[in-house]
Coordinates of C-alpha atoms in Angstrom, one line a residue:
Chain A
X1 CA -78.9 73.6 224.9
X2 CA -77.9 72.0 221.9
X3 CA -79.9 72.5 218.7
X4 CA -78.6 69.6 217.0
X5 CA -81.7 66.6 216.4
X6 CA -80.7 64.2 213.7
X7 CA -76.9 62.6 214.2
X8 CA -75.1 60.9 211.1
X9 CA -72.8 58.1 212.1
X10 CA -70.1 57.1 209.4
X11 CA -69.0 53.7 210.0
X12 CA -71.0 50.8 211.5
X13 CA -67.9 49.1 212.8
X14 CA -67.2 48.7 216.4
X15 CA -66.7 52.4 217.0
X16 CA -69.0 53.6 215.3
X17 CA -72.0 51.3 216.6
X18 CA -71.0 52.5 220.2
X19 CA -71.3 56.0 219.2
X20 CA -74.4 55.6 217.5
X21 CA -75.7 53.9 220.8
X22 CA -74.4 56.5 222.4
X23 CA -76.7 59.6 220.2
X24 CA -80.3 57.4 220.4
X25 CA -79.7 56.3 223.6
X26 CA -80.0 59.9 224.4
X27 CA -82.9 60.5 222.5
X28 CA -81.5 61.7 219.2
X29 CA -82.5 60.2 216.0
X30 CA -79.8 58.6 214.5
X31 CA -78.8 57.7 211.1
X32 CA -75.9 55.0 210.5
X33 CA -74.2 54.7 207.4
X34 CA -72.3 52.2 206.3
X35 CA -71.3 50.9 202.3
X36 CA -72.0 47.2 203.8
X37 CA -75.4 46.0 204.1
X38 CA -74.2 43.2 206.5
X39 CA -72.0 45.5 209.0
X40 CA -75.4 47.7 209.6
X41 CA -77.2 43.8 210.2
X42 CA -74.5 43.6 212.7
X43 CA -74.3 46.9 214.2
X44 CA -78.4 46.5 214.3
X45 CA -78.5 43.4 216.4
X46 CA -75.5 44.0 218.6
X47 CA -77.3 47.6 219.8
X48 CA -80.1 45.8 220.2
X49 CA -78.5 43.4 222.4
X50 CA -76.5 46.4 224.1
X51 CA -79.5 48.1 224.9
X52 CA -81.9 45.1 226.2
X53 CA -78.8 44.1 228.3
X54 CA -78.6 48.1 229.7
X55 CA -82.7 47.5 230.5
X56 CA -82.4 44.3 232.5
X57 CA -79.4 45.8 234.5
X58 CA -81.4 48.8 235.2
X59 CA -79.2 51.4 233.2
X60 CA -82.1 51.9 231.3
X61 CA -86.2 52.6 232.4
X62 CA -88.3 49.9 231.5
X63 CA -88.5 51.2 227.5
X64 CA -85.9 52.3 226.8
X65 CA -84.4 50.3 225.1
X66 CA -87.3 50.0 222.4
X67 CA -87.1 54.1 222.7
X68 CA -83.5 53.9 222.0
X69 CA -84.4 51.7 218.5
X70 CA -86.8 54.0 217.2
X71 CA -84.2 56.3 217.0
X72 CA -81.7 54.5 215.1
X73 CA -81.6 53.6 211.4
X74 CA -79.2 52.4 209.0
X75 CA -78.3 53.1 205.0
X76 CA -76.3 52.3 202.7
X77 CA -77.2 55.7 200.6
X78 CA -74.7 58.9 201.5
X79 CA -77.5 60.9 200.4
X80 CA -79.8 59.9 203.6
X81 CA -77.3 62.2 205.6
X82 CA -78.1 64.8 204.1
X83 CA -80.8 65.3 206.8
X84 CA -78.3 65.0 209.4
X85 CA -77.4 68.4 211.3
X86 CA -74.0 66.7 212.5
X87 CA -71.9 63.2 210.9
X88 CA -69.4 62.2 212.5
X89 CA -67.5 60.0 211.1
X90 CA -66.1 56.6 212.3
X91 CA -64.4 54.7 209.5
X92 CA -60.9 53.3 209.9
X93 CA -57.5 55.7 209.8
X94 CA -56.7 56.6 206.5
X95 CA -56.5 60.3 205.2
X96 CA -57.2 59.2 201.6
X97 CA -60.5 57.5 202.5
X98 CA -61.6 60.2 205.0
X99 CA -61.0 63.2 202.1
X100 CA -63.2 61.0 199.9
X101 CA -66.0 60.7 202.5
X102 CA -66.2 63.7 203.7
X103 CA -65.9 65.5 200.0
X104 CA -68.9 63.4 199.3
X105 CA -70.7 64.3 202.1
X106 CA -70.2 67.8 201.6
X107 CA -72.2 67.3 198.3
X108 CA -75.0 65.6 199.6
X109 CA -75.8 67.7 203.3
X110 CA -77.0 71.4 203.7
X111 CA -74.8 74.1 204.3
X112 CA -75.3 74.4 208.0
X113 CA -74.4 70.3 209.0
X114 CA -71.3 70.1 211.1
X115 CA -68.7 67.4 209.7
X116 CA -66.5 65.9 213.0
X117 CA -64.2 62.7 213.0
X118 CA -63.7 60.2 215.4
X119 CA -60.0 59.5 214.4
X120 CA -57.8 59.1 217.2
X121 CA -53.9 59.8 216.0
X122 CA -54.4 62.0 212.3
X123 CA -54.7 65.6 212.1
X124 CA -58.5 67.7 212.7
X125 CA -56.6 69.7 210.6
X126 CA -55.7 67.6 207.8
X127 CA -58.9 65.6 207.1
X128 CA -60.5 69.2 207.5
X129 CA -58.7 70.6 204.4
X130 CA -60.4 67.9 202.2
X131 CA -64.1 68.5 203.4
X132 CA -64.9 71.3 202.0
X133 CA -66.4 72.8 205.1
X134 CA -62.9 73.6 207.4
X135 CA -64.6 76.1 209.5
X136 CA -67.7 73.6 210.4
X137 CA -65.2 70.7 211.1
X138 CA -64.3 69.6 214.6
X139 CA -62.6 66.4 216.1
X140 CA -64.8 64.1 218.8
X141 CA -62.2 61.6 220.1
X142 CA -64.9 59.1 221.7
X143 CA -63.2 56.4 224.1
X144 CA -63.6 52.4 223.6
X145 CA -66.2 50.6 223.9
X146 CA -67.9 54.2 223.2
X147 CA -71.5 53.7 224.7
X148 CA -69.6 52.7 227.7
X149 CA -67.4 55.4 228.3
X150 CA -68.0 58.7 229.0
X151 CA -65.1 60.9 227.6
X152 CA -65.1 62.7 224.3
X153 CA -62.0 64.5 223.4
X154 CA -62.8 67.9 221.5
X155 CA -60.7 68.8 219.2
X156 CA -60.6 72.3 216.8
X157 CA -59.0 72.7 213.8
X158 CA -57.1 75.5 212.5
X159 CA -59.6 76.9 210.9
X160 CA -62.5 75.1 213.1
X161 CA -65.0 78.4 213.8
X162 CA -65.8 78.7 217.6
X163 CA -69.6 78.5 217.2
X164 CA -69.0 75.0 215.5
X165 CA -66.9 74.1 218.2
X166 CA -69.6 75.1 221.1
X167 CA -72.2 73.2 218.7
X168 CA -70.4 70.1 219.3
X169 CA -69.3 70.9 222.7
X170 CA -73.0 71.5 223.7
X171 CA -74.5 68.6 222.1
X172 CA -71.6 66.2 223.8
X173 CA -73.0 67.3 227.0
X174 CA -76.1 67.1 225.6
X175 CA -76.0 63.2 225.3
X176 CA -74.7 62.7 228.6
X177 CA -71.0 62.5 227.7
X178 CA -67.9 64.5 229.6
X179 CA -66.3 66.4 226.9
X180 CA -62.5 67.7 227.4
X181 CA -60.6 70.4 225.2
X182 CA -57.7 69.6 224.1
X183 CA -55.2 70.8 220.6
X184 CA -54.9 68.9 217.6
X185 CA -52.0 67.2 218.0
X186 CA -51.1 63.6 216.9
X187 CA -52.9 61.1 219.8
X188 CA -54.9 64.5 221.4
X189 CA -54.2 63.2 225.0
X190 CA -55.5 59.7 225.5
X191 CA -53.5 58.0 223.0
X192 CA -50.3 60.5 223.1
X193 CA -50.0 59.2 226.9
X194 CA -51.3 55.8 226.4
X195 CA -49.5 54.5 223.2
X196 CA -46.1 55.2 224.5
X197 CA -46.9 53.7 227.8
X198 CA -48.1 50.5 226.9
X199 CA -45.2 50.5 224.2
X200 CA -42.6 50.9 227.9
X201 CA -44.1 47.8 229.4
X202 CA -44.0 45.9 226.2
X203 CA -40.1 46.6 226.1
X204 CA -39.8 45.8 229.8
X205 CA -41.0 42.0 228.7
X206 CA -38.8 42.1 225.6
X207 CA -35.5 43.1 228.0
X208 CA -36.5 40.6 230.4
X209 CA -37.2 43.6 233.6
X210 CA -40.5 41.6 234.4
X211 CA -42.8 38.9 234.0
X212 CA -46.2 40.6 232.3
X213 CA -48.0 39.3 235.7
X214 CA -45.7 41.2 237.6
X215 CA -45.7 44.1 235.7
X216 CA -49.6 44.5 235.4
X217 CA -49.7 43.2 239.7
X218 CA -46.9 46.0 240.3
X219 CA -48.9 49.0 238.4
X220 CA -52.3 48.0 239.8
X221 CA -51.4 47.8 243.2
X222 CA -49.2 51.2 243.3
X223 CA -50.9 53.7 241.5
X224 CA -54.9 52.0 242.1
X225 CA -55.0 51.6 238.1
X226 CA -58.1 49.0 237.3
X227 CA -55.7 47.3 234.8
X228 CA -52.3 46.8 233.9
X229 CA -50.7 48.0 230.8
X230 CA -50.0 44.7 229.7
X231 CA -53.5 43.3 230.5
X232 CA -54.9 46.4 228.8
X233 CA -53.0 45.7 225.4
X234 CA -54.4 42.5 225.6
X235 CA -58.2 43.9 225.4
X236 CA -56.6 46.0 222.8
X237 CA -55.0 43.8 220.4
X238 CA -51.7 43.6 219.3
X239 CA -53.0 43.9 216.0
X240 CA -54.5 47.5 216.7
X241 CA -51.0 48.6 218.9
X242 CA -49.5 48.1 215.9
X243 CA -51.4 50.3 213.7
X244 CA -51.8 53.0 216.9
X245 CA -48.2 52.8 216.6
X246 CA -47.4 52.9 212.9
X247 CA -49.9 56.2 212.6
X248 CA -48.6 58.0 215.4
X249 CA -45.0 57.3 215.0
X250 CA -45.3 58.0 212.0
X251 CA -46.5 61.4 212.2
X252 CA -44.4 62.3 215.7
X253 CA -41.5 60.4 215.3
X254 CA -41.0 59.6 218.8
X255 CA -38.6 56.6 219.9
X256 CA -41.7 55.1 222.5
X257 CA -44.3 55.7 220.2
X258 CA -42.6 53.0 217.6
X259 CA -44.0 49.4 217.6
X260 CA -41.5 47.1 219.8
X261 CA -40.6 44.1 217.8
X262 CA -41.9 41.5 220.1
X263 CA -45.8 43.1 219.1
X264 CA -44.9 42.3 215.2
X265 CA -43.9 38.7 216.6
X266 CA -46.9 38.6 218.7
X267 CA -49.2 39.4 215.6
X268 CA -47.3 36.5 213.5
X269 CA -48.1 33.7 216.4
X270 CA -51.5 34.8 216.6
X271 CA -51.0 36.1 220.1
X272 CA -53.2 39.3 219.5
X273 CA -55.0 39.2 222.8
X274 CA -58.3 38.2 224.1
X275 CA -59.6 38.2 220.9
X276 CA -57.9 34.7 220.0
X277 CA -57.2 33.2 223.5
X278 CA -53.7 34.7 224.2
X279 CA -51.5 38.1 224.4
X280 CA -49.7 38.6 227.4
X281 CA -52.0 36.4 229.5
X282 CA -54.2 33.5 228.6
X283 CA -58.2 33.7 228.3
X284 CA -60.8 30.9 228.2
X285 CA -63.5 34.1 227.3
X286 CA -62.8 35.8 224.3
X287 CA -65.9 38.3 224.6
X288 CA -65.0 41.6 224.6
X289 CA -67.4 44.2 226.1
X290 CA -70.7 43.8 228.0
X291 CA -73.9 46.0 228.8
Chain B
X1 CA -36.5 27.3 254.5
X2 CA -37.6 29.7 257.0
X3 CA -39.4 33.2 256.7
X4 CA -37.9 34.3 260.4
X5 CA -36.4 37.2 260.1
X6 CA -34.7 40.1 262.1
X7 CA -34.5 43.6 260.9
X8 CA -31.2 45.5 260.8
X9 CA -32.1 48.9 260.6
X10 CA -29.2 51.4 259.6
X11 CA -31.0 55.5 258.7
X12 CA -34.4 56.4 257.6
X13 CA -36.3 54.0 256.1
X14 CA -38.2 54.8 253.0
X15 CA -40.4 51.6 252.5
X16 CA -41.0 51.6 256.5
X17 CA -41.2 54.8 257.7
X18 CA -43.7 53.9 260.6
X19 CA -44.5 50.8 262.4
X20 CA -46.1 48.0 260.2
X21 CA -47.0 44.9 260.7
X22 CA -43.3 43.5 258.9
X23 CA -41.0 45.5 261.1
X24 CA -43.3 44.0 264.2
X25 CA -43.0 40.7 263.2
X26 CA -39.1 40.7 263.2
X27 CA -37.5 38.3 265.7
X28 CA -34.0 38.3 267.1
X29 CA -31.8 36.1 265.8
X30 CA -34.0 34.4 263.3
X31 CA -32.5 33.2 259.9
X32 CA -33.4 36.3 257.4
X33 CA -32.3 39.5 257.7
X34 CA -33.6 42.7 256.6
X35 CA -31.4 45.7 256.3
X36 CA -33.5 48.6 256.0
X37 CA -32.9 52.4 255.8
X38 CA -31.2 54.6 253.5
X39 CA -27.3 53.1 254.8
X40 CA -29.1 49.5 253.9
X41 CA -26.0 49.0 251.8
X42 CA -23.3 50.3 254.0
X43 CA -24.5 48.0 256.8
X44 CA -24.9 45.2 254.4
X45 CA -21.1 45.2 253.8
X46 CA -20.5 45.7 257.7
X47 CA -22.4 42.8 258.2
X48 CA -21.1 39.2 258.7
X49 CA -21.9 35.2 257.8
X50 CA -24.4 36.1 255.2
X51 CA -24.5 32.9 253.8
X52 CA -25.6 31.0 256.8
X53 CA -28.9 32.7 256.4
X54 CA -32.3 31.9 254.8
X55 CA -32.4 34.9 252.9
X56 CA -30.9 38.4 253.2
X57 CA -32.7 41.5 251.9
X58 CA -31.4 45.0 251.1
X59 CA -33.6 47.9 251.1
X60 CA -32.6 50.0 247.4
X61 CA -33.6 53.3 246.8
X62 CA -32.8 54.3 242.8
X63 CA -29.4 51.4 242.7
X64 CA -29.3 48.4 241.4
X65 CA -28.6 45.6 243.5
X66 CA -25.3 44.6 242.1
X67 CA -24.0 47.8 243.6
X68 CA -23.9 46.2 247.1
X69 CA -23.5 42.6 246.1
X70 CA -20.8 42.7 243.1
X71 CA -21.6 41.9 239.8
X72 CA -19.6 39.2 237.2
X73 CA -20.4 37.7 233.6
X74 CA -24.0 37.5 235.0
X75 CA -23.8 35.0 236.9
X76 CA -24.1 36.9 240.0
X77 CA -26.8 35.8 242.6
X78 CA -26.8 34.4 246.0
X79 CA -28.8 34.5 248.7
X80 CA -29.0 37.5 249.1
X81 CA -32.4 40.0 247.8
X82 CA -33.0 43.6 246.7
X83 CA -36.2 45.0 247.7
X84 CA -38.1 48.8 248.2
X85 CA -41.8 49.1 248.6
X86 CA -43.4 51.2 246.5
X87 CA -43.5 54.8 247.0
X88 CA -44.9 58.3 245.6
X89 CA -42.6 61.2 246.9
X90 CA -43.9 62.5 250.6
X91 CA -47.3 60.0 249.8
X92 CA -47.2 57.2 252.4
X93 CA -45.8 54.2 251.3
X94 CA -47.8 51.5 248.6
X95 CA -49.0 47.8 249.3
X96 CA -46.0 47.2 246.6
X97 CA -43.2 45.7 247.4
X98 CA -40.9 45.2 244.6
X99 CA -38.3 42.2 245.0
X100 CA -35.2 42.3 243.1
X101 CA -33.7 38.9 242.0
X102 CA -30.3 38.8 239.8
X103 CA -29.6 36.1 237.6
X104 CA -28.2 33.4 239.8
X105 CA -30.6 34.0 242.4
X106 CA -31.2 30.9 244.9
X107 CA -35.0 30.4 244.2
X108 CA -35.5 29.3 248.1
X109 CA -33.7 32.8 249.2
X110 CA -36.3 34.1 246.9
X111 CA -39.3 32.6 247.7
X112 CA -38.5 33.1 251.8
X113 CA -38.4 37.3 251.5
X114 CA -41.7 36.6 249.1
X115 CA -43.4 34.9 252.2
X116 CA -41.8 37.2 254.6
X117 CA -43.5 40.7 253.3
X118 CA -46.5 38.7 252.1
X119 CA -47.1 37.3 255.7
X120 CA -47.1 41.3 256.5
X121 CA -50.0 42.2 254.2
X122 CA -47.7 43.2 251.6
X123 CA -48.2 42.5 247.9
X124 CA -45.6 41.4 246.2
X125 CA -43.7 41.2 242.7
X126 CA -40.1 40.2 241.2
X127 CA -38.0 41.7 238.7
X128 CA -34.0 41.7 237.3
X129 CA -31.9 44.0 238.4
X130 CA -32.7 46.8 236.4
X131 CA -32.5 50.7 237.7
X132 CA -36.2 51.5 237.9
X133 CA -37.2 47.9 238.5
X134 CA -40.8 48.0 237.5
X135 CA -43.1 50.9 238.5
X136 CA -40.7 53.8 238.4
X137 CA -39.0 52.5 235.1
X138 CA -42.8 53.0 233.6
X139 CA -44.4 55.9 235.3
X140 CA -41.3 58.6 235.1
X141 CA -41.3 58.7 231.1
X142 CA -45.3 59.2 231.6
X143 CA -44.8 61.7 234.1
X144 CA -42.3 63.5 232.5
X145 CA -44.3 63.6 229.0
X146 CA -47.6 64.7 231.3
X147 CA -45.5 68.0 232.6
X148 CA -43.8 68.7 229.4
X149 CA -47.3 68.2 227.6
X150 CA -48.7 70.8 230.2
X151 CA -45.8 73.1 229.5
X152 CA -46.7 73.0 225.8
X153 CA -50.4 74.0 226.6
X154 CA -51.9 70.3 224.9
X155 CA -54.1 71.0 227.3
X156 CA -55.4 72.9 231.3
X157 CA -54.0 70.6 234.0
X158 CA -57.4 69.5 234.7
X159 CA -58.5 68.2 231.3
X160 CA -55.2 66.3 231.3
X161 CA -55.9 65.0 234.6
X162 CA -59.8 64.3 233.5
X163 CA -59.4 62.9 230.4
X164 CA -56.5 60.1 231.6
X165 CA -59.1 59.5 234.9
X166 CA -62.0 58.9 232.4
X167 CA -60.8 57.4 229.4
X168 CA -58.7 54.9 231.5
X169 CA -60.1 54.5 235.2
X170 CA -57.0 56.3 237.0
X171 CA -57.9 57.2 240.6
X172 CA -55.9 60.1 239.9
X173 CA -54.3 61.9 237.1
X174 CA -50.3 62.6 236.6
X175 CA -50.6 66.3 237.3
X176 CA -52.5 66.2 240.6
X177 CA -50.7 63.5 241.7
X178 CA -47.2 64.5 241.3
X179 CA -47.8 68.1 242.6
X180 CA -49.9 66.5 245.6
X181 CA -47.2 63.9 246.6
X182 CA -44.1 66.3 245.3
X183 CA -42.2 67.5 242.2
X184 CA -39.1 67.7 244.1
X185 CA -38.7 63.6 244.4
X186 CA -39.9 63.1 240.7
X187 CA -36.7 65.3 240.0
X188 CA -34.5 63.2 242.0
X189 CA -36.1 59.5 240.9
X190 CA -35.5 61.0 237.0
X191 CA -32.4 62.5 237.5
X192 CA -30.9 59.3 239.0
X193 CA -32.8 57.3 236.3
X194 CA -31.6 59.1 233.7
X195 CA -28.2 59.2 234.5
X196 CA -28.6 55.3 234.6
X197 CA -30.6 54.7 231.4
X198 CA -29.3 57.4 229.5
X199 CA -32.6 57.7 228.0
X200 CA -34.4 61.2 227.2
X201 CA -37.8 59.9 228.2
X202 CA -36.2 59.8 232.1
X203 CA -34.7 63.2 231.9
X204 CA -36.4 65.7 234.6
X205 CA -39.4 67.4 232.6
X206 CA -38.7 71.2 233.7
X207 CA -41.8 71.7 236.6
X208 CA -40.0 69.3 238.3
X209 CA -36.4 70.9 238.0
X210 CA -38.2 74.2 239.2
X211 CA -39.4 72.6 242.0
X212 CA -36.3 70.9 243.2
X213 CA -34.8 74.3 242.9
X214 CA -37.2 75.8 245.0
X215 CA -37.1 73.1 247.8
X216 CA -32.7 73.6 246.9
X217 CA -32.5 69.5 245.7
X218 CA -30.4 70.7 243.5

């Protein structure tokens, strides 16, 4: 049993809107924070949306999806987390930035709150060592589109203590979601596997092995995978490969994990996926995740 | 253009290793061929008036097709196809069949094996002539990386397995899957591959060296 109540979300950007979902969906009450009156607008009215959707499929009882908006509220103020018993925060990946949020944090919440971070290639670790609070710091790798999926990779620090880390752990399960263990290394396991991967078929188009529908027909069809890699990268964005790439290259050094040229040519042509109409493949619908 | 074909079956046939639908719907003396079984090759070069037919297609484990039809200033291509269907070590074969094309390819030649396994139920793709050719060339690095990763205690086997089978849909995760449909013939794929490639990502990862010793592939 968790003994966690009141959630603080960091971020109000795609991320962290799903995760929010994912705390007052369960019943928690949540507080969102953001510096940008008009992303918490956003973030508002799309979990709104989200959750009426969720009711009229059923995935919710009839009320829940009002429940579910009693629980959430947005600021703009730091200081409202400070009644928060866990943050976790969901802004983009930058060290710098994190060590300045979570510093300021550390001023503004109790003792006992738990800090965690959504990141997904830097270091538990390392954004741990500018908290102030190491010991009560733990990584929650949530999975896109978060109020979607159910995986949370858990992630200690060095110096993570193990009650924090059963905290978390317990109020995971607590919300519904399957959490995993796994160490705090550069991509955890998702992205360690997955960046890589997607980088292989990328250079199989670039050396000419393949047309992308062949590739994405051939892994589909012999291994059951719901998508291909190529069609994946396209719900991804070339725009976000290449960062995914640039952080965890840059911190492992690995040959596949580097961004293959044709992405950077990709980006310039506007070809970033089925965000703007074309990647790999082309898309009359350029919306990106449903109820 | 005709997708008749007769089957010439010289050893054990990875991609048909039981009656199917394709092998059933061979006819004697029609204007394909389809040499099948692990001496595809070998028969290939026994064989005779190649040209005369609609197509002719060579069943390839881990070689490229060039090895059987000879290879210069790429402009190589003919008639003649490479294909394997898509299988997991002792796991029965896939719906994949994987048709290998080289740069002069005749597109007709082509498009008569496509017809021929699709008839059959089979799904299929084309690709150069590249060792791997699709699926292999993508899943061994992954593979590999999933057993090394294991070695290196990233995580147990079964969060590996659960977190790639949740976070991305897989029916099944690298390490149940390889140890369910055997380490022994990853060994082999990625020893061949990486002797091809030259690439680290295709050397063996160690559990599968271990088992290929146990089961004496090596």
């Amino acid at each position: 049993m968790t003994t966690i109540q009141t959630v603080g979300v960091a971020g109000a950007g795609t991320m962290g809107a799903g995760i929010a979902i994912v705390a007052a969906r369960a019943g928690f009450r949540t507080i969102v924070f953001d510096t940008r009156q008009e992303a918490l607008d956003k973030a508002r009215e799309q979990t709104s949306a989200f959750l009426k959707k969720s009711e009229e499929r059923g995935k919710l009882p009839p009320g829940g999806a009002a429940a579910a908006m009693e629980n959430w509220a947005g600021t703009t103020k730091l200081e409202d987390m400070s009644q928060c018993d866990l943050v976790i925060e969901a802004i983009f990946e930058d060290l710098k930035v994190k060590h300045q949020l979570f510093s300021e944090l550390n001023k503004h919440c109790p003792e006992k709150t738990i800090f965690a971070s959504n990141t997904s290639t830097i270091s538990i670790t390392e954004i741990a060592g500018g908290s102030g609070r190491a010991d009560r710091f733990v990584g929650m790798h949530f999975c896109l589109p978060a109020q979607l999926m159910k995986l949370i990779e858990m992630s200690p620090g060095m110096n993570t203590s193990p009650e924090t880390f059963e905290a978390a752990w317990k109020f995971a399960e607590a919300m519904g979601q399957k959490p995993v263990a796994t160490q705090d290394t550069p991509g955890f396991i998702l992205n360690y596997f997955l960046i890589p991967f997607n980088n292989d078929a990328i250079r199989l188009v670039e050396q000419g092995v393949a047309e992308p529908q062949d590739i994405d027909l051939a892994i589909k069809t012999a291994l059951g995978y719901p998508m291909g890699p190529l069609e994946l990268l396209d719900l991804v964005g070339m725009d976000t490969q290449k960062l995914l790439c640039e952080a965890m290259h840059g911190l492992t050094h690995e040959p596949r994990a580097a961004c293959p040229p044709l992405v950077r040519r990709m980006i310039a042509a506007n070809r970033l996926g089925k965000k703007t109409g074309v990647g790999f493949h082309t898309y009359s619908n350029t919306k990106m995740f449903g109820a | 253009m005709s997708m008749s074909y007769e089957i010439a079956k010289a050893g054990e046939s990875r991609s048909f290793p039981e009656n199917h639908a394709f092998l059933d719907s061979a006819t004697q003396g029609a204007k394909g061929v389809v040499y099948i079984g692990s001496d595809a090759g070998k028969a290939f070069a026994a064989g005779k008036n190649h040209e005369q037919r609609s197509f002719v297609a060579i069943e390839l484990g881990t070689e490229c097709l060039g090895v059987h039809t000879g290879e210069s200033r790429a402009k190589e291509g003919s008639n003649v196809i490479g294909f394997a269907r898509f299988r997991l070590g002792n796991a029965a074969p896939s719906q994949l069949v994987e048709l290998v094309r080289q740069p002069a390819t005749s597109e007709s030649a082509l498009q008569a094996a496509k017809e021929a396994f699709q008839a059959a139920g089979l799904i299929v793709v084309v690709c150069n002539d590249f060792p791997g050719r699709i699926v292999d060339r993508l899943i061994r690095p992954y593979f590999n990386a999933a057993l090394r990763r294991l070695d290196e205690k990233l995580a147990s086997a079964d969060d590996l397995d659960k977190t790639l089978c949740l976070g991305l849909g897989y029916p099944e995760g690298p390490i149940s899957l390889l140890e369910r449909t055997g380490l022994a013939h990853h060994f082999s794929v990625t020893r061949d591959l990486h002797e091809a490639l030259g690439q680290e990502p295709y050397a063996p990862a160690r559990r599968a060296r271990v088992a290929a010793a146990r089961e004496q592939v090596i």
